Amino acid sequence: MKNKKPLPLIEKLELVDTGTEGQSIGRHNGMAVFVKNAVPGDVADVQLTRKKNKYAEGKAVNFHTLSDKRTDPLCRHFGVCGGCKWQYMKYEEQLAFKQKQVHNQLVRIGKLDIPPILPIIGSKNVYYYRNKLEFTFSNKMWLTEQQIGSGKEFGNRNALGFHIPGLFDKVLDIDQCHLQAEPSNSIRDEIKRYALENELTFFDLRQQTGLLRTLIIRTSSLGQTMVILVFHSHEKETIEKMLGHLAKKIPQITSLQYVINPKRNDTISDLEVHLYSGEDCIYEEMEGLKFRISPKSFYQTNSQQAYELYKVAREFAGLNGNEIVYDLYTGTGTIANFIAKNALKVVGIEYVDAAIEDAKINARLNGIQNTSFFAGDIKDVLNDELVQKNGKPDVVITDPPRAGMHEDVVKKINELSPEKIIYVSCNPATQARDLGLLKDNYAITHVQPVDMFPHTAHVENVVRLERKQ
């Protein structure tokens, strides 16, 4: 077999923009070059790692000029860990690029007619803003370039941390993460210390062996902490000793639970969760409303910004108390219950059965009596029979996953012809696609980006549409 020809080095490439995946972009001979570990404004030599007809990918290997948009990253795992790719970019610059991303997706790519985009709502906390993290146990610790270069022997390769991007069975050992507030780091470190001291086995993803699989930590603004440990097999005595130690060592844990997962994937949605100690849930609060969060519940991972996001949706809806609102992709009914006091009736639809049960519990918990929730595939549930029983919507709020709405759902919204549509999106690209299917009947009147995830390229965007007369 012939050796592949090495890809070229581009010298002194100026980086001028960012991509949706967090890379920076330069142009060379009319071709876009997506570059890792660089910031717009940098001038760098770039070693190409992939080359196609219309674009190339590469890594900056030598810098000639450093951008004034740069700042020092806080985390020592930066550059190896797959998260927080923009941590070396000043936060105000991150916001500017996210605002530009929304404009590009809606106008330049989507060809949509929009009003001036409102200034992006930044996150008050740019670190320690997440209320949920999931760590993976592995006996295949990823060795960094520094570790390899140290010449040390690493006989024990047990790790508790995050997956290396693109390598499903390699995990970077994390000793401090700046995404979630204490006691998150203390919990993770104590679990790892106990596991090593007691010679517990870490999971081998290829061989499907080992006791310890994953660790989920959930926190709330009310000071509650949920820990879910996932084990590969039911070694009862070993598990109870570990959980007993953790409950005694870290009393801030208000909900300690565990799962036995013998499957070949890490999802726990179809598995039983066992309560070891404390409550079986934690609670989040907004404007006096309490929201129950169980181990499998979805809740926006930035609680503070979720409140800002929901306020935008409520403001854009402009409810006066007489409207029937349909909340599509309602999840655990957070938006539905949040706006219920401003509407005549709210109908929430979600495809995850467990989420709908949580939505109903949250309504009862807060004494809300004008919400109804339905589980099932939204393109099937949103039908004439549902509308006949619940009334034709005056307002539709939709908050779909990254893939956007199914084409049949968009078609049905057009058919129902509500006065207003509030489209909350975590992916402006699929949002732009769906808005294109609505533009014959609806005009876009407001566009509001919201930053939920500082130091990443992700941006949330809320669009208000009004029916054309």
Coordinates of C-alpha atoms in Angstrom, one line a residue:
M1 CA 0.0 0.0 0.0
K2 CA 1.3 3.4 -0.9
N3 CA 1.7 6.0 1.8
K4 CA -0.7 8.9 1.6
K5 CA 0.9 12.2 0.5
P6 CA 1.2 14.4 3.5
L7 CA -1.2 17.4 3.5
P8 CA 0.3 20.8 3.1
L9 CA 1.2 23.4 5.7
I10 CA -0.4 26.8 5.0
E11 CA 1.8 29.6 6.3
K12 CA 0.6 32.8 7.9
L13 CA -3.1 32.1 7.5
E14 CA -5.3 34.9 8.9
L15 CA -8.3 33.7 10.8
V16 CA -11.3 35.9 10.1
D17 CA -14.5 34.2 11.4
T18 CA -15.9 31.3 13.5
G19 CA -17.7 28.1 12.4
T20 CA -20.8 26.6 14.1
E21 CA -18.7 23.8 15.6
G22 CA -16.3 26.2 17.4
Q23 CA -13.5 26.3 14.9
S24 CA -12.0 29.5 13.4
I25 CA -12.1 30.1 9.7
G26 CA -9.5 31.4 7.3
R27 CA -9.4 31.5 3.5
H28 CA -6.7 30.2 1.3
N29 CA -6.9 30.3 -2.5
G30 CA -10.6 30.8 -2.4
M31 CA -11.1 27.8 -0.1
A32 CA -12.5 27.9 3.5
V33 CA -10.1 26.4 6.0
F34 CA -11.6 25.4 9.4
V35 CA -8.9 25.6 12.1
K36 CA -8.9 24.1 15.6
N37 CA -7.2 25.9 18.6
A38 CA -7.3 29.4 17.0
V39 CA -9.2 32.6 17.5
P40 CA -10.4 35.1 14.8
G41 CA -7.7 37.7 14.5
D42 CA -4.9 35.1 14.9
V43 CA -2.3 34.7 12.1
A44 CA -0.9 31.2 12.2
D45 CA 0.8 28.4 10.3
V46 CA -1.9 25.8 9.8
Q47 CA -1.2 22.1 9.2
L48 CA -4.0 20.6 7.2
T49 CA -5.5 17.4 8.5
R50 CA -8.3 17.0 5.9
K51 CA -8.7 18.5 2.4
K52 CA -11.8 18.4 0.2
N53 CA -12.7 20.2 -3.0
K54 CA -14.4 23.2 -1.3
Y55 CA -12.9 23.3 2.2
A56 CA -10.1 22.0 4.4
E57 CA -9.6 21.4 8.1
G58 CA -6.4 21.9 10.1
K59 CA -4.7 22.8 13.3
A60 CA -2.6 25.9 14.1
V61 CA 1.0 24.8 14.8
N62 CA 2.7 28.2 15.0
F63 CA 1.4 31.6 15.7
H64 CA 2.8 34.8 14.1
T65 CA 0.1 37.2 15.5
L66 CA -2.2 36.6 18.5
S67 CA -5.7 38.1 18.3
D68 CA -6.8 40.8 20.6
K69 CA -10.0 38.7 21.1
R70 CA -8.0 36.2 23.1
T71 CA -8.0 35.6 26.8
D72 CA -6.4 33.1 29.1
P73 CA -8.4 29.9 29.6
L74 CA -9.3 29.1 33.2
C75 CA -9.4 25.3 32.9
R76 CA -6.2 23.3 32.9
H77 CA -7.9 20.6 30.7
F78 CA -8.7 23.2 28.0
G79 CA -7.6 22.0 24.6
V80 CA -7.8 18.3 25.4
C81 CA -11.3 18.1 26.9
G82 CA -14.0 18.3 24.2
G83 CA -16.0 21.0 26.0
C84 CA -15.6 24.8 26.3
K85 CA -13.9 25.2 23.0
W86 CA -14.1 29.0 23.1
Q87 CA -12.7 29.4 26.6
Y88 CA -9.7 31.3 25.2
M89 CA -12.0 33.9 23.6
K90 CA -13.2 37.0 25.5
Y91 CA -16.8 36.5 26.4
E92 CA -18.0 39.7 24.7
E93 CA -16.4 38.4 21.5
Q94 CA -18.2 35.0 21.9
L95 CA -21.5 36.8 22.1
A96 CA -20.7 38.9 19.0
F97 CA -20.0 35.7 17.0
K98 CA -23.1 34.0 18.3
Q99 CA -25.2 37.0 17.3
K100 CA -23.6 36.8 13.8
Q101 CA -24.3 33.1 13.6
V102 CA -28.0 33.7 14.1
H103 CA -28.0 36.4 11.4
N104 CA -26.0 34.1 9.0
Q105 CA -28.4 31.2 9.4
L106 CA -31.6 33.2 9.1
V107 CA -30.6 35.7 6.5
R108 CA -27.5 34.6 4.5
I109 CA -28.4 30.9 4.4
G110 CA -32.1 30.8 5.1
K111 CA -32.9 33.9 2.9
L112 CA -35.5 35.0 5.4
D113 CA -36.8 38.5 5.8
I114 CA -36.3 39.5 9.4
P115 CA -36.3 42.7 11.5
P116 CA -33.0 43.8 13.2
I117 CA -31.9 41.1 15.6
L118 CA -32.2 42.1 19.3
P119 CA -28.9 42.2 21.2
I120 CA -28.1 38.7 22.5
I121 CA -28.8 38.1 26.2
G122 CA -25.5 36.9 27.7
S123 CA -25.2 34.6 30.7
K124 CA -24.5 36.3 34.0
N125 CA -22.3 33.4 35.0
V126 CA -19.8 32.2 32.4
Y127 CA -18.4 29.5 34.7
Y128 CA -20.3 27.1 37.1
Y129 CA -23.5 27.6 35.2
R130 CA -24.5 24.0 34.5
N131 CA -26.9 22.2 36.7
K132 CA -26.1 18.7 35.3
L133 CA -22.9 16.9 34.4
E134 CA -22.3 13.3 33.4
F135 CA -18.9 11.7 33.9
T136 CA -17.6 8.4 32.5
F137 CA -15.6 5.8 34.3
S138 CA -13.0 4.1 32.1
N139 CA -9.9 1.8 32.4
K140 CA -8.6 3.4 29.2
M141 CA -7.4 6.9 30.4
W142 CA -6.4 9.2 27.6
L143 CA -2.8 10.3 28.0
T144 CA -2.1 13.9 27.1
E145 CA 0.9 15.0 25.1
Q146 CA 2.5 16.3 28.4
Q147 CA 1.9 13.0 30.1
I148 CA 3.5 11.0 27.2
G149 CA 6.4 13.4 27.1
S150 CA 7.0 13.1 30.8
G151 CA 8.5 9.7 30.4
K152 CA 6.5 8.4 33.4
E153 CA 4.9 5.0 33.4
F154 CA 1.1 4.9 33.8
G155 CA 0.3 1.4 35.0
N156 CA -3.1 2.5 36.4
R157 CA -5.1 3.9 33.5
N158 CA -8.4 4.3 35.5
A159 CA -10.1 7.6 34.8
L160 CA -13.3 9.4 35.7
G161 CA -14.0 12.3 33.3
F162 CA -15.2 13.2 29.8
H163 CA -14.9 11.3 26.5
I164 CA -12.2 12.5 24.1
P165 CA -14.0 13.8 21.0
G166 CA -14.1 11.2 18.3
L167 CA -12.8 8.4 20.5
F168 CA -15.7 6.5 22.1
D169 CA -13.6 4.4 24.4
K170 CA -11.0 7.0 25.6
V171 CA -11.7 9.2 28.6
L172 CA -9.8 12.2 29.9
D173 CA -9.4 12.1 33.7
I174 CA -10.8 15.3 35.2
D175 CA -9.5 16.7 38.4
Q176 CA -11.4 20.0 38.3
C177 CA -14.3 21.2 36.1
H178 CA -15.4 24.8 36.1
L179 CA -18.9 24.1 34.6
Q180 CA -20.7 23.0 37.8
A181 CA -20.5 24.5 41.2
E182 CA -19.6 22.7 44.4
P183 CA -20.1 20.1 45.7
S184 CA -19.7 18.7 42.1
N185 CA -15.9 18.5 42.1
S186 CA -15.8 17.2 45.6
I187 CA -18.3 14.5 44.8
R188 CA -16.4 13.3 41.7
D189 CA -13.0 13.4 43.4
E190 CA -14.2 11.5 46.4
I191 CA -15.9 8.8 44.3
K192 CA -12.7 8.3 42.3
R193 CA -10.5 8.3 45.5
Y194 CA -12.8 5.7 47.1
A195 CA -12.9 3.5 44.0
L196 CA -9.1 3.5 43.6
E197 CA -8.5 2.9 47.3
N198 CA -10.9 -0.1 47.3
E199 CA -9.8 -1.4 44.0
L200 CA -13.2 -1.2 42.3
T201 CA -13.1 -1.9 38.6
F202 CA -13.6 0.9 36.1
F203 CA -15.6 0.1 32.9
D204 CA -14.0 -1.2 29.7
L205 CA -16.3 -0.1 26.9
R206 CA -14.8 -2.5 24.3
Q207 CA -14.8 -5.6 26.6
Q208 CA -18.0 -4.6 28.5
T209 CA -16.4 -5.4 31.8
G210 CA -15.9 -3.5 35.1
L211 CA -18.3 -2.3 37.8
L212 CA -18.3 1.5 37.6
R213 CA -19.9 3.0 34.4
T214 CA -21.1 6.6 34.7
L215 CA -21.7 9.3 37.3
I216 CA -24.5 11.9 36.9
I217 CA -24.5 15.0 39.2
R218 CA -27.5 17.3 39.2
T219 CA -27.8 20.5 41.3
S220 CA -30.4 23.2 41.7
S221 CA -30.5 26.8 42.6
L222 CA -32.3 25.8 45.9
G223 CA -29.1 24.2 47.1
Q224 CA -30.1 20.6 46.4
T225 CA -27.8 18.0 44.9
M226 CA -28.7 14.7 43.2
V227 CA -26.1 12.0 42.5
I228 CA -26.8 9.0 40.3
L229 CA -24.2 6.3 40.1
V230 CA -24.5 3.8 37.3
F231 CA -23.0 0.3 37.8
H232 CA -22.6 -2.5 35.2
S233 CA -23.7 -5.3 37.5
H234 CA -25.5 -5.7 40.8
E235 CA -22.7 -6.3 43.3
K236 CA -25.0 -5.4 46.1
E237 CA -22.5 -5.4 49.1
T238 CA -19.9 -3.4 47.2
I239 CA -22.4 -0.9 45.9
E240 CA -24.0 -0.3 49.3
K241 CA -20.6 0.2 50.9
M242 CA -19.7 2.8 48.3
L243 CA -23.0 4.7 48.6
G244 CA -22.9 4.6 52.4
H245 CA -19.5 6.1 52.4
L246 CA -20.5 8.8 49.9
A247 CA -23.7 9.7 51.9
K248 CA -21.6 10.1 55.1
K249 CA -18.7 11.9 53.5
I250 CA -20.7 14.5 51.6
P251 CA -23.9 15.3 53.5
Q252 CA -24.8 18.0 50.9
I253 CA -26.1 15.2 48.7
T254 CA -29.9 15.4 49.1
S255 CA -30.8 12.6 46.7
L256 CA -28.5 9.6 46.3
Q257 CA -29.6 7.1 43.7
Y258 CA -28.2 4.3 41.5
V259 CA -28.8 2.3 38.4
I260 CA -27.7 -1.1 37.2
N261 CA -27.0 -1.0 33.5
P262 CA -25.8 -4.3 31.8
K263 CA -26.6 -2.9 28.3
R264 CA -24.1 -2.0 25.6
N265 CA -25.1 1.7 25.7
D266 CA -25.1 4.3 28.5
T267 CA -28.7 5.4 28.3
I268 CA -30.7 4.9 31.5
S269 CA -34.1 6.1 30.2
D270 CA -35.3 2.5 30.0
L271 CA -33.8 1.3 33.3
E272 CA -35.0 1.4 36.9
V273 CA -33.5 4.0 39.2
H274 CA -33.1 2.8 42.8
L275 CA -33.2 5.3 45.7
Y276 CA -30.4 4.8 48.3
S277 CA -30.9 7.8 50.5
G278 CA -32.6 11.2 50.6
E279 CA -35.4 12.3 48.3
D280 CA -36.1 10.8 44.9
C281 CA -35.9 14.2 43.2
I282 CA -34.7 17.8 43.5
Y283 CA -36.5 21.0 42.7
E284 CA -35.9 24.1 40.7
E285 CA -37.8 27.3 41.2
M286 CA -38.9 30.2 39.0
E287 CA -41.1 33.1 40.1
G288 CA -42.4 31.0 43.0
L289 CA -43.2 28.0 40.8
K290 CA -41.5 24.8 41.7
F291 CA -40.4 22.2 39.1
R292 CA -39.7 18.6 40.1
I293 CA -36.6 17.2 38.6
S294 CA -36.3 13.4 38.7
P295 CA -33.2 11.4 37.6
K296 CA -34.5 11.1 34.0
S297 CA -36.2 14.5 33.7
F298 CA -35.1 17.0 31.1
Y299 CA -34.5 20.5 32.5
Q300 CA -32.5 23.3 30.8
T301 CA -28.9 22.8 32.0
N302 CA -28.4 26.6 32.7
S303 CA -31.1 27.3 35.2
Q304 CA -30.5 31.1 35.4
Q305 CA -30.6 31.5 31.6
A306 CA -33.6 29.2 31.3
Y307 CA -35.5 31.8 33.2
E308 CA -34.3 34.5 30.8
L309 CA -35.3 32.3 27.9
Y310 CA -38.7 31.6 29.2
K311 CA -39.3 35.2 30.0
V312 CA -38.6 36.0 26.3
A313 CA -41.0 33.4 25.1
R314 CA -43.7 34.7 27.5
E315 CA -43.1 38.3 26.4
F316 CA -43.2 37.4 22.7
A317 CA -46.4 35.4 23.2
G318 CA -48.1 38.6 24.5
L319 CA -50.8 36.7 26.3
N320 CA -53.8 38.6 27.8
G321 CA -55.5 35.6 29.6
N322 CA -58.0 34.7 26.9
E323 CA -55.7 32.6 24.6
I324 CA -55.5 28.8 24.0
V325 CA -51.8 28.0 23.7
Y326 CA -50.2 24.9 22.3
D327 CA -46.8 24.1 23.7
L328 CA -45.1 21.7 21.3
Y329 CA -42.1 19.6 22.5
T330 CA -43.1 20.7 26.0
G331 CA -40.6 18.4 27.8
T332 CA -41.5 18.4 31.5
G333 CA -43.9 21.2 30.9
T334 CA -41.6 24.0 32.1
I335 CA -42.7 26.6 29.6
A336 CA -46.4 25.5 29.7
N337 CA -46.6 25.8 33.5
F338 CA -44.5 29.0 33.4
I339 CA -47.0 30.8 31.1
A340 CA -50.2 29.1 32.4
K341 CA -51.3 32.1 34.6
N342 CA -51.2 34.3 31.5
A343 CA -53.4 32.1 29.3
L344 CA -56.9 30.6 29.2
K345 CA -55.6 27.1 28.6
V346 CA -52.2 25.5 27.7
V347 CA -51.9 22.2 25.9
G348 CA -48.5 20.6 26.1
I349 CA -47.3 17.8 23.8
E350 CA -44.1 15.7 24.2
Y351 CA -43.0 12.4 22.8
V352 CA -41.3 11.2 26.0
D353 CA -43.9 9.5 28.3
A354 CA -41.9 10.1 31.5
A355 CA -41.5 13.8 30.7
I356 CA -45.2 14.2 30.4
E357 CA -45.7 12.5 33.8
D358 CA -43.3 15.1 35.3
A359 CA -45.2 17.9 33.5
K360 CA -48.5 16.7 35.1
I361 CA -46.8 16.4 38.5
N362 CA -45.3 20.0 38.2
A363 CA -48.8 21.3 37.4
R364 CA -50.3 19.7 40.5
L365 CA -47.4 20.8 42.6
N366 CA -48.1 24.4 41.7
G367 CA -51.9 24.2 41.8
I368 CA -52.1 24.9 38.0
Q369 CA -55.4 23.7 36.6
N370 CA -55.5 25.1 33.1
T371 CA -52.8 22.8 31.6
S372 CA -53.3 19.5 29.8
F373 CA -50.4 17.3 28.7
F374 CA -50.3 14.6 26.0
A375 CA -47.6 12.1 25.2
G376 CA -46.7 10.7 21.7
D377 CA -45.0 11.5 18.4
I378 CA -46.0 15.2 17.9
K379 CA -46.8 14.7 14.2
D380 CA -49.4 12.1 15.2
V381 CA -50.8 13.6 18.4
L382 CA -51.3 17.1 16.9
N383 CA -54.4 16.1 14.9
D384 CA -58.0 17.2 14.3
E385 CA -59.3 15.1 17.2
L386 CA -56.9 16.9 19.7
V387 CA -57.9 20.3 18.4
Q388 CA -61.6 19.4 18.5
K389 CA -61.3 18.5 22.2
N390 CA -59.0 21.3 23.3
G391 CA -59.8 24.1 21.0
K392 CA -58.0 25.8 18.1
P393 CA -54.7 27.4 19.3
D394 CA -54.4 31.2 19.3
V395 CA -50.6 30.9 20.0
V396 CA -48.2 28.0 19.3
I397 CA -45.0 27.8 21.2
T398 CA -42.5 25.3 19.9
D399 CA -39.2 24.2 21.3
P400 CA -38.0 21.3 19.3
P401 CA -34.7 19.3 19.6
R402 CA -31.7 20.2 17.4
A403 CA -33.1 18.4 14.4
G404 CA -36.0 20.9 14.4
M405 CA -39.7 20.1 13.7
H406 CA -40.9 17.3 11.5
E407 CA -42.2 18.6 8.2
D408 CA -45.7 17.2 9.0
V409 CA -45.7 19.3 12.3
V410 CA -44.9 22.5 10.4
K411 CA -47.6 21.6 7.9
K412 CA -50.2 21.1 10.7
I413 CA -49.2 24.5 12.3
N414 CA -49.8 26.2 8.9
E415 CA -53.1 24.5 8.7
L416 CA -54.1 25.5 12.3
S417 CA -53.2 29.1 11.4
P418 CA -52.6 30.4 15.0
E419 CA -52.3 34.2 15.3
K420 CA -48.7 33.9 16.7
I421 CA -46.0 31.3 16.7
I422 CA -43.1 31.5 19.2
Y423 CA -40.2 29.3 18.0
V424 CA -37.5 28.5 20.6
S425 CA -34.5 26.8 19.0
C426 CA -31.2 25.4 20.1
N427 CA -30.1 25.2 16.4
P428 CA -30.6 28.3 14.2
A429 CA -29.9 26.2 11.1
T430 CA -32.9 23.9 11.5
Q431 CA -34.9 26.8 12.8
A432 CA -34.2 28.7 9.6
R433 CA -35.3 25.7 7.5
D434 CA -38.6 25.4 9.4
L435 CA -39.2 29.2 9.2
G436 CA -38.8 28.9 5.5
L437 CA -41.8 26.5 5.5
L438 CA -43.9 29.1 7.4
K439 CA -42.9 32.3 5.6
D440 CA -45.8 32.2 3.1
N441 CA -48.3 32.6 5.9
Y442 CA -46.2 34.3 8.7
A443 CA -44.0 37.3 9.1
I444 CA -41.0 37.3 11.5
T445 CA -41.4 40.2 13.8
H446 CA -38.9 39.6 16.6
V447 CA -35.6 37.7 16.8
Q448 CA -33.9 37.3 20.2
P449 CA -30.7 35.2 20.7
V450 CA -30.0 33.9 24.2
D451 CA -26.6 32.4 25.3
M452 CA -27.2 29.3 27.4
F453 CA -23.7 27.8 27.0
P454 CA -20.8 30.2 27.5
H455 CA -17.4 29.1 25.9
T456 CA -19.2 27.0 23.3
A457 CA -20.5 27.8 19.8
H458 CA -24.0 26.9 20.7
V459 CA -26.7 29.6 20.8
E460 CA -30.4 29.5 21.6
N461 CA -32.7 31.7 19.5
V462 CA -36.3 32.8 20.0
V463 CA -38.4 34.0 17.0
R464 CA -41.8 35.5 17.1
L465 CA -44.0 35.1 14.0
E466 CA -47.3 36.8 13.3
R467 CA -49.9 35.5 10.8
K468 CA -50.1 37.6 7.7
Q469 CA -53.5 39.2 7.1

